[in-house]
Amino acid sequence: MKNFFFIIFLTTFLIGYSNNLNNMFKTEHPVKTDTLKPYYKNKISLLKIDKRVDSVLALMTLKEKIGQMNQYAGFWNVTGPTPEETEALKAKKIKQLKAGLIGSMLNVGDVKKIREVQKTVVEETRLGIPLIIGFDVIHGYKTLSPIPLAEAASWDLKAIKNSARTAAVEASASGINWTFAPMVDISRDARWGRVMEGAGEDPFLGSKIAYARVKGFQGDDLSATNTIAACAKHFAGYGFVESGKEYNTVDVSLSTLYNVIFPPFKAAVKAGVKTFMNSFNELNGIPATGNKFLQRDILKGKWNYKGFVVSDWASIGEMVMHGYAKDGKEAAELAVKAGSDMDMESYLYVNNLEELVKEGKVDEKLIDDAVRRILKVKFELGLFDDPYKYCDPQREKQIVGSKEIHKAVLDMAKRSIVLLKNESVSGNNKLLPLKKQGLKIALIGQLAADKHSPLGSWRAVAPDNSAVSVLEGLQKYSGNKITHKKGVRLFDGNADFTTEIHINTTDRTGFKEAIEAAKNKDVVIMVLGEHGFQTGEGRSRTSIELPGLQQDLLEEVYKVNKNIVLVLMNGRPLAIDWADKKIPAIIEAWHLGTQSGNAIAQVLYGDYNPSGKLPMTFPRSVGQIPIYYNHKQTGRPVLPKADKVFWSHYTDEKNDPLYEFGYGLSYTTFKYKNLKLSKTRISKNDKIEVSVELNNTGDREGEEVVQLYIRDLVASITRPVRELKGFEKVRLKAGETKTIRFILDHESLQFFSAKNKWEVEPGDFKVWIGGSSSASLQASFTVEE
């Protein structure tokens, strides 16, 4: 014991600490002779965090340091292909936990279980270093907000930040202090299942949302009991997997990497994100987990990132399957040298790093750097002051599933809905919003009464069948008569996170009932789309039309009643060209989470005026993918002469999308006019104000997302035909007009140029403002040398 106190004294003395050690040693927990528990109840930080980290690191053996770099799942696994949890494996994990060889755990469970594992390391390991507890809190914990792609459709940064804040409050009440979110991967391919988890195709919008979500999760004080550490993932390029196939190869240019893929990650760093996760894919032939250029040169080098990097599930071990490492030991060596600080479920750091250091293949300084980063986050979370701070059963009971949480997710769900089409039928009024009295309504679709699918993928611990269904939401409006028919079964068997969904393509049972129900009804609401588990990790699709027999059902119902409102539930853009041509009203309702049905009903009845805009382009057919608004011009962009083929086009499809990025309607209408520039010539370091008048020309209050796009006409590398550089969500009363102003400056106009640096090049620019990426109101200006 005397030796231990001498080590503490000597360490703290050497780093400049000379205060009374007795104050530092006060604790409410039982003290063992060789433990760091004296830190836990020190309510006032006697040392700056970096010095506290160094003082702990100085006490650790090499084996204990490596233990901090080891992350295991709890005793059940949900997010990766691991061996079955045998009793022997469980026993091994528990033994390592007691030996201080685990620095973090994920998927542990509720407050009670988390407290148990925390207590084990605090009271039974030599140093008592607390665990950081991770979980995939992607769009909520037990009470779910819309999937992230849907939230991005709100273009409402304040609401998105609040949604992450709400998720953090609920998750932290259950003992979680680290989320593996936000996913900030830009993707242009709707076939990829994980588009549901990101913010869409645009780096500017994606960067703003990344910043908002990090701030929402982490709050202003990471040591508070209702904030959690965020994780920017997947670094980098995961959204560009070839053919949209999960875990596939990525091969992109340097220009795409810097100008499209990197910006949201840089925004997350700017927001102070505490952790990064690397990705499954390779980049330039090197798996991201072992990619020194990404992790050491860019992230920890040029960006000066001070947090830590965690591997994705078993991705260190997967470098063997990639053909980049000959075995697990070499994979561990490559990963730690590349800058991957924590091993999630590969078992390779804990099994190999000590030997690699002793063999001289890995410098212990790399281990120290990784552990220092991990310990710092634990200190910032306040876990050394109180390892049980997130483990309050009373708080869990009061907060999880509370009315306040439900109110917040309902608000987010309404803001996420996009009105794609709303036309009149036979000269009558537009189909939406619906009248609240006197209508006979046929509600058709298995998804209309489904309480499971609307939760979406990555649903954390939300109970099955806990969403409000569309049927339930509509039934809260009692003035109309609703008849519900399933119409067709979407899939066979049960749907869950880990197994394939088997779509029904043969059984038409229910068609006849649905068609009969649709006859002589004032309105038919058809709720069609994807099951919530048709998107997410491992859920790539080659066809993005309505799955199964739903398209056939839609066409058959249309034959007997054209007054159809199509409500789409999906986690990716769908190809619905037929519906756009035939169906008078279409609502994009995504997978909206726990309050889905209430949000959809309030929009259908006009109690909420939809204001969402698409964060991803909707193609006419899957053959157009990847399709995105900020594409390049090419050398042959237009038809030279009638009936000639030598230009950039398809022979069997139009070039333009079905619905462009930024598109979305309202129950009111807006008019843009008087686009003005404060200057028409500026220097490279100057700024220019762009203003426009927006008028609500309709008869009800509404919100419009005003969007500003630019084009750099000639540059050292070809630039996109348009780039989003500003947006603002504006609420206007009927008849009201407002002037909206944007500033374009050096940051707005710069790009990663042919000189391999960020710069503004002199030349001519165009600027557009409008309600989508196809805005027509434009002006021009010139940047001078």
PDB file of C-alpha atoms in Angstrom, residues 30 118 150 216 308 418 437 444 447 449 489 577 593 615 656 716:
ATOM      1  CA  PRO A  30     -14.655   0.599  -0.658  1.00  0.00           C
ATOM      2  CA  GLN A 118     -19.233  -1.545 -14.130  1.00  0.00           C
ATOM      3  CA  ALA A 150     -36.170  10.870 -42.934  1.00  0.00           C
ATOM      4  CA  GLY A 216     -27.364  17.004 -29.910  1.00  0.00           C
ATOM      5  CA  PHE A 308     -10.196   7.919 -30.417  1.00  0.00           C
ATOM      6  CA  VAL A 418     -42.453  15.007 -47.807  1.00  0.00           C
ATOM      7  CA  GLN A 437     -66.250  14.827 -41.764  1.00  0.00           C
ATOM      8  CA  ILE A 444     -55.510  -0.543 -47.940  1.00  0.00           C
ATOM      9  CA  LEU A 447     -48.359  -1.678 -43.653  1.00  0.00           C
ATOM     10  CA  ALA A 449     -52.087  -1.559 -39.660  1.00  0.00           C
ATOM     11  CA  ARG A 489     -49.197  -9.947 -47.675  1.00  0.00           C
ATOM     12  CA  ASP A 577     -42.660   6.164 -62.062  1.00  0.00           C
ATOM     13  CA  GLY A 593     -40.551   5.609 -35.649  1.00  0.00           C
ATOM     14  CA  PRO A 615     -32.290  14.656 -49.204  1.00  0.00           C
ATOM     15  CA  ASP A 656     -33.657  13.607 -65.385  1.00  0.00           C
ATOM     16  CA  SER A 716      -8.716  23.426 -62.567  1.00  0.00           C
TER      17      SER A 716
END
